[in-house]
GROMACS .gro file of C-alpha atoms in nm:
model
  236
    1UNK     CA    1   0.736  -3.348   2.270
    2UNK     CA    2   1.019  -3.356   2.528
    3UNK     CA    3   1.194  -3.686   2.585
    4UNK     CA    4   1.107  -3.826   2.932
    5UNK     CA    5   1.468  -3.934   2.960
    6UNK     CA    6   1.584  -3.578   2.925
    7UNK     CA    7   1.354  -3.475   3.207
    8UNK     CA    8   1.475  -3.756   3.431
    9UNK     CA    9   1.840  -3.664   3.381
   10UNK     CA   10   1.795  -3.284   3.370
   11UNK     CA   11   1.490  -3.193   3.583
   12UNK     CA   12   1.634  -2.858   3.699
   13UNK     CA   13   1.713  -2.746   3.340
   14UNK     CA   14   1.357  -2.814   3.229
   15UNK     CA   15   1.228  -2.632   3.542
   16UNK     CA   16   1.435  -2.331   3.469
   17UNK     CA   17   1.306  -2.329   3.110
   18UNK     CA   18   0.952  -2.303   3.243
   19UNK     CA   19   1.061  -2.030   3.494
   20UNK     CA   20   1.202  -1.831   3.198
   21UNK     CA   21   0.871  -1.865   3.023
   22UNK     CA   22   0.688  -1.752   3.332
   23UNK     CA   23   0.464  -2.057   3.303
   24UNK     CA   24   0.389  -2.154   3.662
   25UNK     CA   25   0.099  -2.376   3.557
   26UNK     CA   26   0.327  -2.593   3.350
   27UNK     CA   27   0.582  -2.588   3.631
   28UNK     CA   28   0.328  -2.755   3.856
   29UNK     CA   29   0.255  -3.008   3.584
   30UNK     CA   30   0.627  -3.082   3.554
   31UNK     CA   31   0.641  -3.159   3.925
   32UNK     CA   32   0.347  -3.397   3.883
   33UNK     CA   33   0.515  -3.556   3.585
   34UNK     CA   34   0.834  -3.622   3.785
   35UNK     CA   35   0.631  -3.789   4.060
   36UNK     CA   36   0.427  -3.998   3.808
   37UNK     CA   37   0.738  -4.104   3.629
   38UNK     CA   38   0.916  -4.211   3.953
   39UNK     CA   39   0.606  -4.406   4.056
   40UNK     CA   40   0.569  -4.562   3.709
   41UNK     CA   41   0.930  -4.686   3.717
   42UNK     CA   42   0.881  -4.832   4.064
   43UNK     CA   43   0.559  -5.004   3.978
   44UNK     CA   44   0.699  -5.127   3.647
   45UNK     CA   45   0.991  -5.282   3.831
   46UNK     CA   46   0.749  -5.448   4.078
   47UNK     CA   47   0.529  -5.564   3.787
   48UNK     CA   48   0.825  -5.724   3.612
   49UNK     CA   49   0.926  -5.896   3.933
   50UNK     CA   50   0.572  -6.036   3.977
   51UNK     CA   51   0.571  -6.162   3.621
   52UNK     CA   52   0.908  -6.325   3.675
   53UNK     CA   53   0.776  -6.486   3.996
   54UNK     CA   54   0.462  -6.606   3.814
   55UNK     CA   55   0.670  -6.769   3.538
   56UNK     CA   56   0.884  -6.947   3.797
   57UNK     CA   57   0.580  -7.060   3.985
   58UNK     CA   58   0.407  -7.184   3.668
   59UNK     CA   59   0.711  -7.392   3.586
   60UNK     CA   60   0.726  -7.520   3.946
   61UNK     CA   61   0.355  -7.614   3.939
   62UNK     CA   62   0.414  -7.813   3.615
   63UNK     CA   63   0.697  -8.005   3.780
   64UNK     CA   64   0.487  -8.081   4.091
   65UNK     CA   65   0.205  -8.220   3.870
   66UNK     CA   66   0.454  -8.431   3.676
   67UNK     CA   67   0.554  -8.585   4.005
   68UNK     CA   68   0.188  -8.648   4.092
   69UNK     CA   69   0.200  -8.425   4.398
   70UNK     CA   70  -0.050  -8.174   4.536
   71UNK     CA   71   0.002  -7.825   4.394
   72UNK     CA   72  -0.298  -7.651   4.549
   73UNK     CA   73  -0.088  -7.419   4.760
   74UNK     CA   74   0.125  -7.309   4.466
   75UNK     CA   75  -0.183  -7.272   4.247
   76UNK     CA   76  -0.349  -7.049   4.509
   77UNK     CA   77  -0.030  -6.841   4.522
   78UNK     CA   78  -0.020  -6.816   4.144
   79UNK     CA   79  -0.382  -6.687   4.137
   80UNK     CA   80  -0.298  -6.430   4.399
   81UNK     CA   81   0.004  -6.312   4.190
   82UNK     CA   82  -0.223  -6.299   3.876
   83UNK     CA   83  -0.466  -6.072   4.061
   84UNK     CA   84  -0.182  -5.850   4.172
   85UNK     CA   85  -0.042  -5.831   3.821
   86UNK     CA   86  -0.384  -5.739   3.677
   87UNK     CA   87  -0.428  -5.460   3.928
   88UNK     CA   88  -0.075  -5.334   3.887
   89UNK     CA   89  -0.104  -5.335   3.505
   90UNK     CA   90  -0.402  -5.100   3.532
   91UNK     CA   91  -0.204  -4.868   3.759
   92UNK     CA   92   0.097  -4.875   3.526
   93UNK     CA   93  -0.120  -4.801   3.219
   94UNK     CA   94  -0.296  -4.511   3.400
   95UNK     CA   95   0.043  -4.364   3.504
   96UNK     CA   96   0.167  -4.403   3.146
   97UNK     CA   97  -0.139  -4.214   3.015
   98UNK     CA   98  -0.091  -3.932   3.277
   99UNK     CA   99   0.275  -3.906   3.187
  100UNK     CA  100   0.202  -3.883   2.813
  101UNK     CA  101  -0.072  -3.627   2.860
  102UNK     CA  102   0.160  -3.398   3.049
  103UNK     CA  103   0.443  -3.447   2.806
  104UNK     CA  104   0.212  -3.345   2.529
  105UNK     CA  105   0.152  -2.998   2.684
  106UNK     CA  106   0.501  -2.920   2.809
  107UNK     CA  107   0.670  -2.660   2.577
  108UNK     CA  108   0.999  -2.717   2.400
  109UNK     CA  109   1.324  -2.590   2.555
  110UNK     CA  110   1.410  -2.228   2.484
  111UNK     CA  111   1.729  -2.164   2.290
  112UNK     CA  112   1.999  -2.006   2.499
  113UNK     CA  113   1.989  -1.694   2.279
  114UNK     CA  114   1.620  -1.622   2.355
  115UNK     CA  115   1.593  -1.308   2.575
  116UNK     CA  116   1.401  -1.342   2.905
  117UNK     CA  117   1.135  -1.075   2.973
  118UNK     CA  118   0.810  -1.002   3.145
  119UNK     CA  119   0.604  -0.916   2.835
  120UNK     CA  120   0.635  -0.811   2.470
  121UNK     CA  121   0.802  -0.485   2.574
  122UNK     CA  122   1.118  -0.685   2.652
  123UNK     CA  123   1.134  -0.829   2.303
  124UNK     CA  124   1.464  -0.777   2.129
  125UNK     CA  125   1.449  -0.698   1.753
  126UNK     CA  126   1.679  -0.933   1.557
  127UNK     CA  127   1.650  -0.747   1.228
  128UNK     CA  128   1.414  -0.520   1.035
  129UNK     CA  129   1.308  -0.505   0.673
  130UNK     CA  130   1.236  -0.167   0.522
  131UNK     CA  131   1.060   0.114   0.699
  132UNK     CA  132   0.688   0.148   0.795
  133UNK     CA  133   0.526   0.358   0.525
  134UNK     CA  134   0.388   0.701   0.620
  135UNK     CA  135   0.087   0.857   0.451
  136UNK     CA  136  -0.050   1.214   0.440
  137UNK     CA  137  -0.411   1.091   0.457
  138UNK     CA  138  -0.615   0.879   0.701
  139UNK     CA  139  -0.537   0.511   0.657
  140UNK     CA  140  -0.834   0.281   0.610
  141UNK     CA  141  -0.840  -0.072   0.747
  142UNK     CA  142  -0.943  -0.373   0.542
  143UNK     CA  143  -1.301  -0.350   0.657
  144UNK     CA  144  -1.342   0.010   0.543
  145UNK     CA  145  -1.173  -0.070   0.217
  146UNK     CA  146  -1.381  -0.385   0.160
  147UNK     CA  147  -1.711  -0.211   0.234
  148UNK     CA  148  -1.619   0.097   0.026
  149UNK     CA  149  -1.531  -0.124  -0.278
  150UNK     CA  150  -1.841  -0.338  -0.218
  151UNK     CA  151  -1.628  -0.653  -0.213
  152UNK     CA  152  -1.728  -0.747   0.139
  153UNK     CA  153  -2.058  -0.802   0.325
  154UNK     CA  154  -2.037  -0.807   0.706
  155UNK     CA  155  -2.402  -0.742   0.782
  156UNK     CA  156  -2.537  -1.056   0.613
  157UNK     CA  157  -2.241  -1.264   0.747
  158UNK     CA  158  -2.321  -1.143   1.094
  159UNK     CA  159  -2.672  -1.279   1.064
  160UNK     CA  160  -2.544  -1.614   0.940
  161UNK     CA  161  -2.227  -1.671   1.139
  162UNK     CA  162  -2.212  -1.394   1.405
  163UNK     CA  163  -1.968  -1.117   1.471
  164UNK     CA  164  -1.618  -1.098   1.308
  165UNK     CA  165  -1.724  -1.287   0.994
  166UNK     CA  166  -1.776  -1.157   0.647
  167UNK     CA  167  -1.874  -1.257   0.292
  168UNK     CA  168  -1.608  -1.191   0.031
  169UNK     CA  169  -1.754  -1.122  -0.313
  170UNK     CA  170  -1.688  -0.999  -0.662
  171UNK     CA  171  -1.333  -0.872  -0.713
  172UNK     CA  172  -1.260  -0.955  -0.352
  173UNK     CA  173  -1.290  -1.323  -0.427
  174UNK     CA  174  -1.077  -1.290  -0.745
  175UNK     CA  175  -0.814  -1.098  -0.551
  176UNK     CA  176  -0.805  -1.360  -0.279
  177UNK     CA  177  -0.761  -1.640  -0.530
  178UNK     CA  178  -0.499  -1.440  -0.725
  179UNK     CA  179  -0.292  -1.392  -0.404
  180UNK     CA  180  -0.312  -1.763  -0.328
  181UNK     CA  181  -0.197  -1.853  -0.684
  182UNK     CA  182   0.073  -1.589  -0.672
  183UNK     CA  183   0.211  -1.723  -0.342
  184UNK     CA  184   0.188  -2.083  -0.472
  185UNK     CA  185   0.370  -1.998  -0.794
  186UNK     CA  186   0.644  -1.821  -0.603
  187UNK     CA  187   0.698  -2.128  -0.391
  188UNK     CA  188   0.708  -2.354  -0.691
  189UNK     CA  189   0.975  -2.128  -0.847
  190UNK     CA  190   1.182  -2.176  -0.533
  191UNK     CA  191   1.162  -2.553  -0.573
  192UNK     CA  192   0.889  -2.637  -0.324
  193UNK     CA  193   0.645  -2.916  -0.411
  194UNK     CA  194   0.278  -2.830  -0.393
  195UNK     CA  195   0.081  -3.077  -0.175
  196UNK     CA  196  -0.283  -3.086  -0.090
  197UNK     CA  197  -0.306  -3.302   0.224
  198UNK     CA  198  -0.590  -3.525   0.352
  199UNK     CA  199  -0.846  -3.326   0.545
  200UNK     CA  200  -0.870  -3.597   0.814
  201UNK     CA  201  -0.617  -3.743   1.053
  202UNK     CA  202  -0.612  -4.038   1.289
  203UNK     CA  203  -0.563  -3.982   1.657
  204UNK     CA  204  -0.210  -4.118   1.702
  205UNK     CA  205  -0.037  -3.910   1.438
  206UNK     CA  206  -0.243  -3.607   1.546
  207UNK     CA  207  -0.106  -3.652   1.899
  208UNK     CA  208   0.239  -3.610   1.749
  209UNK     CA  209   0.146  -3.265   1.628
  210UNK     CA  210  -0.058  -3.106   1.907
  211UNK     CA  211  -0.164  -3.175   2.266
  212UNK     CA  212  -0.484  -3.337   2.149
  213UNK     CA  213  -0.630  -3.358   2.502
  214UNK     CA  214  -0.624  -2.974   2.513
  215UNK     CA  215  -0.823  -2.943   2.195
  216UNK     CA  216  -1.052  -3.244   2.224
  217UNK     CA  217  -1.361  -3.028   2.259
  218UNK     CA  218  -1.272  -2.791   1.973
  219UNK     CA  219  -1.186  -3.040   1.702
  220UNK     CA  220  -1.441  -3.208   1.478
  221UNK     CA  221  -1.435  -3.584   1.507
  222UNK     CA  222  -1.605  -3.840   1.285
  223UNK     CA  223  -1.842  -4.027   1.515
  224UNK     CA  224  -1.749  -4.391   1.538
  225UNK     CA  225  -1.425  -4.346   1.349
  226UNK     CA  226  -1.065  -4.273   1.458
  227UNK     CA  227  -1.060  -3.959   1.240
  228UNK     CA  228  -1.040  -3.588   1.317
  229UNK     CA  229  -1.087  -3.300   1.079
  230UNK     CA  230  -0.758  -3.114   1.053
  231UNK     CA  231  -0.743  -2.763   1.199
  232UNK     CA  232  -0.472  -2.641   0.961
  233UNK     CA  233  -0.295  -2.778   0.655
  234UNK     CA  234   0.051  -2.815   0.823
  235UNK     CA  235  -0.088  -3.072   1.072
  236UNK     CA  236  -0.081  -3.372   0.831
   0.00000   0.00000   0.00000
């Protein structure tokens, strides 16, 4: 998430970053963010001034009462200030939420070495590894291979889960597990520590990983609990 201070001090740099990305929707959000932030700072300053005034008035009322004098005028003014503070606190909190929601969806800054282009055709290869293999026979995709070896069932899976799903069975399952174990063992050899994370996360840490407001309707949440089922293992 971008630092709001960075945006305050370098708004044009952040705008140009979005222009390079061709993300006009986020550019509009950035303009709103700048407006919200400006208003938040103005209202926060006003709120602090009202709180300071209330504290002074509270002390003044206490002194008046000690002297046995009538403080009804000052008390009425203090109540008026309290009402203003309550209303302003709601506005400030709402602005803070709006600012955070936008910050969560703004992309990170592009590195200066990233090429600018219209689409994938403008991508610049950094390096290549090997050469694409060439075969003298028609190449089968994984579906054809899976069905031919009878290690995959797409028809039954389609009835259960819909299109684009499949059951993996027999040697297909063993191959899948073998590949997982092979990759895991290779990582251990390189010094990585295997970790199986919790499958649930609280909202606050999750907001540090993704723009939760964008995925609110697609994540599974435990009803009545501040817990979400993780989408992928790298989130926690």
